[in-house]
Short mmCIF file of C-alpha atoms in Angstrom, two decimals:
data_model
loop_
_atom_site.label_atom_id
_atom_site.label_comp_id
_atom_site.label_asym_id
_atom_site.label_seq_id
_atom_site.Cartn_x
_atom_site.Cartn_y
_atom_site.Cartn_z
CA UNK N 14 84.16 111.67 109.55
CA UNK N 15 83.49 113.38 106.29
CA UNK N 16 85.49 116.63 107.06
CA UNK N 17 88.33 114.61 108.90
CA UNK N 18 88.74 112.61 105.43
CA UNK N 19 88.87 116.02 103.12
CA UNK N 20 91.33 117.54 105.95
CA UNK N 21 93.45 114.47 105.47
CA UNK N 22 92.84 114.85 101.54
CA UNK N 23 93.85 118.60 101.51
CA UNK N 24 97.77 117.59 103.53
CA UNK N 25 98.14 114.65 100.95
CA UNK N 26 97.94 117.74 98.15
CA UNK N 27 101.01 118.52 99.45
CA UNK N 28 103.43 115.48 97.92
CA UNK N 29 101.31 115.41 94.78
CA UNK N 30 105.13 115.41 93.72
CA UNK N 31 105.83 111.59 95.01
CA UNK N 32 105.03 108.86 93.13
CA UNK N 33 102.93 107.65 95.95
CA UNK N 34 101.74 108.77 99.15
CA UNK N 35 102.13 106.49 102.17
CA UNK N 36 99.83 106.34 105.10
CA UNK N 37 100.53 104.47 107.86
CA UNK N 38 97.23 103.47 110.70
CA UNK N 39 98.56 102.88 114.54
CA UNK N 40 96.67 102.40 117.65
CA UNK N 41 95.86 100.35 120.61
CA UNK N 42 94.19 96.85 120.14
CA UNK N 43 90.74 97.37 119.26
CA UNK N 44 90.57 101.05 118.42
CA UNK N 45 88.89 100.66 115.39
CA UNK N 46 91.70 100.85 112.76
CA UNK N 47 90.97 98.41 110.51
CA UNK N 48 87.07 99.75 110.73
CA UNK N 49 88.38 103.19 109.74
CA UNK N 50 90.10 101.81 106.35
CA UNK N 51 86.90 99.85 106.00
CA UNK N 52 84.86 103.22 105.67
CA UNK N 53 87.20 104.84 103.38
CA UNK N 54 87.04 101.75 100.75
CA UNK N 55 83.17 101.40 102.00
CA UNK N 56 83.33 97.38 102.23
CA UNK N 57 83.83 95.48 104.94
CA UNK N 58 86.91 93.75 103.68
CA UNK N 59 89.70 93.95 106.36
CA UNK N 60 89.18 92.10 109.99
CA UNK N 61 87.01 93.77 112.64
CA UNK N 62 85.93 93.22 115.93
CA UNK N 63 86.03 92.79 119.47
CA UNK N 64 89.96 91.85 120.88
CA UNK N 65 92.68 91.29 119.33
CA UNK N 66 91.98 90.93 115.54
CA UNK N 67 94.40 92.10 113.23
CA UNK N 68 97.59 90.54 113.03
CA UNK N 69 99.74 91.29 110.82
CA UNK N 70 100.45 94.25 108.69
CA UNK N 71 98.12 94.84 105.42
CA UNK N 72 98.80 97.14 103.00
CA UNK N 73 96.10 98.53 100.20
CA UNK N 74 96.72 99.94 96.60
CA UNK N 75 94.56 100.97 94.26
CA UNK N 76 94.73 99.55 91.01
CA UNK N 77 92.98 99.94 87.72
CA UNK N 78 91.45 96.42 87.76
CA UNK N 79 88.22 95.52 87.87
CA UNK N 80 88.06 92.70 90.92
CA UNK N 81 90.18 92.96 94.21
CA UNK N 82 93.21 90.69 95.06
CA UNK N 83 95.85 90.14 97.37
CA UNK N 84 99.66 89.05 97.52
CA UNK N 85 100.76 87.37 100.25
CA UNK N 86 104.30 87.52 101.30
CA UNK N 87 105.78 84.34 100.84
CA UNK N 88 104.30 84.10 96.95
CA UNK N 89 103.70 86.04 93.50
CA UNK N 90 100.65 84.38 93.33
CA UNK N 91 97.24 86.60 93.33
CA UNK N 92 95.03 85.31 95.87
CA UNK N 93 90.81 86.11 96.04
CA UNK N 94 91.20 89.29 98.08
CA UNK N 95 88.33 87.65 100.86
CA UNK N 96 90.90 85.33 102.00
CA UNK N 97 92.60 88.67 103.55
CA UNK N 98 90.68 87.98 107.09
CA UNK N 99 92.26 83.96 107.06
CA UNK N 100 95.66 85.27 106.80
CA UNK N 101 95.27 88.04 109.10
CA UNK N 102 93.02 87.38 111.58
CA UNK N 103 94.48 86.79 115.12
CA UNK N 104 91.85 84.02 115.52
CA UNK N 105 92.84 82.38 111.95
CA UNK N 106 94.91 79.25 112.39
CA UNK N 107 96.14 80.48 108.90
CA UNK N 108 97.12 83.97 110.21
CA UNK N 109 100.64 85.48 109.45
CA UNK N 110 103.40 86.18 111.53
CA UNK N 111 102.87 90.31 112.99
CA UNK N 112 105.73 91.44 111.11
CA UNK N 113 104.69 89.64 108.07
CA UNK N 114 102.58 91.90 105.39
CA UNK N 115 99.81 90.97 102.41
CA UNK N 116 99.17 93.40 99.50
CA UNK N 117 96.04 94.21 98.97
CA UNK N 118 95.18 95.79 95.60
CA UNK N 119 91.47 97.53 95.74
CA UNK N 120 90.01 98.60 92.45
CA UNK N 121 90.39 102.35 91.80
CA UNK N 122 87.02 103.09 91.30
CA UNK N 123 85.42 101.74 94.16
CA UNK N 124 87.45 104.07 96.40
CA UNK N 125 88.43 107.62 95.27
CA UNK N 126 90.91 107.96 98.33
CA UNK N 127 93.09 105.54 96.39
CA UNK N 128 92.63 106.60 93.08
CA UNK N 129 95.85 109.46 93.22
CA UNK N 130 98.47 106.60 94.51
CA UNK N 131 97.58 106.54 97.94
CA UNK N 132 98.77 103.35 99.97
CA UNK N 133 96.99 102.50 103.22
CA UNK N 134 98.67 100.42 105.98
CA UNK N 135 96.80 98.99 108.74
CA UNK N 136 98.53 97.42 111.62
CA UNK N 137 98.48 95.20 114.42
CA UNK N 138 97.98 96.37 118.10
CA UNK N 139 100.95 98.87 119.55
CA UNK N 140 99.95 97.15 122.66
CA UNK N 141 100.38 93.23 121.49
CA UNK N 142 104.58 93.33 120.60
CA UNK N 143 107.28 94.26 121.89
CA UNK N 144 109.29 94.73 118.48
CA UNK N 145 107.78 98.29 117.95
CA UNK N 146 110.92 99.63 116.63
CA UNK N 147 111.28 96.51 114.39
CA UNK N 148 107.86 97.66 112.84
CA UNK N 149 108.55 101.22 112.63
CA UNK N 150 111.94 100.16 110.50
CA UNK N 151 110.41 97.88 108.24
CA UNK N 152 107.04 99.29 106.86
CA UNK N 153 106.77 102.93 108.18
CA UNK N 154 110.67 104.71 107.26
CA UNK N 155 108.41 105.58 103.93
CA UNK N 156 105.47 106.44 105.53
CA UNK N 157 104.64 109.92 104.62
CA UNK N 158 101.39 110.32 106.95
CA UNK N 159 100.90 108.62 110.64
CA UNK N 160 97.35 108.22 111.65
CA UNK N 161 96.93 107.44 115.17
CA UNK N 162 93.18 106.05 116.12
CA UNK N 163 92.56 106.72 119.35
CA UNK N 164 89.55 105.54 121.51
CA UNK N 165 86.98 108.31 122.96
CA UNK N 166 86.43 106.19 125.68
CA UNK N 167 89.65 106.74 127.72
CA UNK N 168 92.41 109.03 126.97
CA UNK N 169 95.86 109.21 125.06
CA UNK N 170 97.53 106.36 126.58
CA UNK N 171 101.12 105.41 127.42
CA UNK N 172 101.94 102.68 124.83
CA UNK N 173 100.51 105.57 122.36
CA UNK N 174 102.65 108.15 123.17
CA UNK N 175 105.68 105.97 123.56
CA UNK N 176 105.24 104.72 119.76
CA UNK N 177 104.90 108.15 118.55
CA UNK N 178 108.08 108.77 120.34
CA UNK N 179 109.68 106.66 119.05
CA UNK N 180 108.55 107.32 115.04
CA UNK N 181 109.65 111.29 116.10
CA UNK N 182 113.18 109.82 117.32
CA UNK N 183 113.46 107.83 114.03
CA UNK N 184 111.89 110.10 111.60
CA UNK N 185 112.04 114.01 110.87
CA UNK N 186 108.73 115.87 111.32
CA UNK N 187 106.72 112.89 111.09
CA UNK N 188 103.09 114.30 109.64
CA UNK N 189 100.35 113.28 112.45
CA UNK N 190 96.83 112.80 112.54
CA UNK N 191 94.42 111.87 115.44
CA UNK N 192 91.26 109.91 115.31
CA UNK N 193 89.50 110.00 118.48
CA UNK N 194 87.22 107.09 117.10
CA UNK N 195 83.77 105.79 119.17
CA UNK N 196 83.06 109.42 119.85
CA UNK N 197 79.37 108.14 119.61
CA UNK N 198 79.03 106.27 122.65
CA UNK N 199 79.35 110.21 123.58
CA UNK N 200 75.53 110.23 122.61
CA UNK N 201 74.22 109.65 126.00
CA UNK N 202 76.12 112.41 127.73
CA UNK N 203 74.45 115.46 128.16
CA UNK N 204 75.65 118.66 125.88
CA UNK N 205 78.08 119.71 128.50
CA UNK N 206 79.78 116.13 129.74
CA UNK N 207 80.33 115.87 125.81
CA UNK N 208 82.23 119.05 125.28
CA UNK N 209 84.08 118.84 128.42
CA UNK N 210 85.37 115.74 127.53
CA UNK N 211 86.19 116.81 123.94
CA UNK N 212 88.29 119.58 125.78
CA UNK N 213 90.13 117.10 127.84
CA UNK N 214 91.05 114.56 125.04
CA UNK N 215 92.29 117.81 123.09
CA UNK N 216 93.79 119.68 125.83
CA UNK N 217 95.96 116.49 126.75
CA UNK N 218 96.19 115.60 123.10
CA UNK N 219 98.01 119.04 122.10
CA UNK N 220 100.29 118.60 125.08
CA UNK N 221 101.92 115.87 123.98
CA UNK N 222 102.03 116.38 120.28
CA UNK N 223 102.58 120.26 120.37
CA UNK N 224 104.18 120.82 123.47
CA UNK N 225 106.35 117.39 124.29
CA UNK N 226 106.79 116.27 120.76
CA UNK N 227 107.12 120.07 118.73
CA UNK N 228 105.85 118.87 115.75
CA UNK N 229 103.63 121.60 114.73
CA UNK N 230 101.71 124.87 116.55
CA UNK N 231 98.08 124.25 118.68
CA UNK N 232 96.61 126.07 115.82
CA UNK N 233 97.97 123.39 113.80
CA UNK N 234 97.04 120.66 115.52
CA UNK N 235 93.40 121.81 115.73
CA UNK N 236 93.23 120.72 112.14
CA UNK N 237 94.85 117.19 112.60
CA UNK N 238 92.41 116.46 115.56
CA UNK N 239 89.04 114.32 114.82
CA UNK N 240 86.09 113.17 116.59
CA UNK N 241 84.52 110.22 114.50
CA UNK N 242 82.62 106.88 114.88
CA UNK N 243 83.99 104.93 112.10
CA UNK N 244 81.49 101.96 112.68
CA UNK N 245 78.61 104.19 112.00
CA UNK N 246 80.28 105.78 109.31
CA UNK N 247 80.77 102.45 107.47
CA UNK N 248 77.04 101.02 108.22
CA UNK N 249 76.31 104.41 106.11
CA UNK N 250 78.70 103.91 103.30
CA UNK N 251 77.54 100.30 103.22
CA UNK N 252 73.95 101.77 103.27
CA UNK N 253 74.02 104.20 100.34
CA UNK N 254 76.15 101.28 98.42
CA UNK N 255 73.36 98.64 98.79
CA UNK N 256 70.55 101.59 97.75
CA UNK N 257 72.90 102.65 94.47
CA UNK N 258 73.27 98.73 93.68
CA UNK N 259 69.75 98.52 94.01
CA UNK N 260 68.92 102.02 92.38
CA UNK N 261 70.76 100.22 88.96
CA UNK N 262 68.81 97.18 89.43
CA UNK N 263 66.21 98.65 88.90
CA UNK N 264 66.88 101.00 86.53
CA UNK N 265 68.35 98.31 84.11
CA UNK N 266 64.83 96.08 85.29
CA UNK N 267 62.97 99.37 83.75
CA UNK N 268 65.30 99.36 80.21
CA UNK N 269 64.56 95.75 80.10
CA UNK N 270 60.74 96.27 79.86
CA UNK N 271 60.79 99.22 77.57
CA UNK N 272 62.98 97.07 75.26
#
């Protein structure tokens, strides 16, 4: 996951000339998206889980502030940033219409993703609407980068390639990226069921982006193709956060004494 995000890093280098840079999460219900922007800000803030969760669009900016917050859309008012998974959770009786979108501003230094204008947007299922192009019109014209998170588990599927179809009819060159994510329930296959699968998610993978779609060469696309488990990546995160909270604790605990 650690070399996907620095690959990803090393294409946003290229519109350090924007004022912001744009990037846009799709995928099937379940998938993992939201999980995946939950291990680059390395909190559990946006909804996760089994089924249908997220349901709404939620976008997140960094900001030099010291606490989270949100906006939602219907007010100016800042909001406590935890009340993000009651307004967009599918199982919320407070959750937001799927073409509405809250604002969520992350503090700066708790995620150095976000820290050079970077603007994340998670997203509902491509699977639970209909009004796809709607979506694409509304909060992805801008997007500069498309990350599609895919599931290891099956294969590219048909309401995935007919979304990216349809952003490469509305949009020139769209910029790509595939996450196969859950690539470590791959850890009880033996050595050889694991790459031959890895061949057949890229081999069909390149087809449609390379060959079908033309947006870039194979040799290309073998840099814009990833194999991650976001879940375990964000127990880790979560992990090395809790031992660097507790790391200060104690530190300060051992100034306190000497003083």
């Amino acid at each position: 996951f650690g070399f996907a995000k620095r690959r990803i890093n090393d294409i946003f280098e290229k519109f350090i000339d924007r004022d912001h840079m744009k990037v846009a999460f799709f995928g099937r219900t379940s998938n993992g998206k939201s999980t995946v922007i939950n291990s680059m800000l390395r909190d559990q803030i946006l909804p996760s889980g089994i089924g249908h969760t997220t349901n709404c669009f939620l976008s997140i900016t960094g900001v030099d502030v010291a606490e989270p917050y949100l906006l939602r859309p219907d007010s100016p008012d800042k909001k406590n940033a935890q009340t993000i998974k009651r307004l967009s959770h599918s199982l919320s009786k407070e959750c937001l219409d799927p073409n509405a979108i809250v604002r969520l501003y992350w503090p700066k230094t708790k995620c150095a993703l976000i820290r050079d204008e970077v603007v994340l947007v998670d997203s509902p299922g491509i699977d639970m609407s209909p009004d796809v192009d709607g979506w694409i019109d509304a909060h992805c014209q801008d997007a500069d980068v498309f990350v599609l998170v895919a599931n290891s588990e099956s294969t590219l599927m048909h309401s995935e390639k007919s979304f990216f179809r349809r952003v490469n009819a509305k949009l020139s060159q769209p910029n790509i990226f595939i996450l196969n994510n859950r690539w470590d329930c791959s850890a009880g296959e033996t050595v050889a069921t694991r790459d031959e699968v890895r061949s057949q998610h890229m081999e069909r993978t390149l087809e449609f982006i390379v060959d079908e779609l033309g947006l870039m060469t194979r040799e290309e696309a073998d840099e814009r193709i990833f194999f991650i488990s976001a879940k375990e990546a964000l127990k880790i995160r979560m992990s090395q956060a809790d031992d660097l909270a507790k790391m200060g604790g104690e530190t300060r605990g051992i100034r306190k004494l000497r003083t």
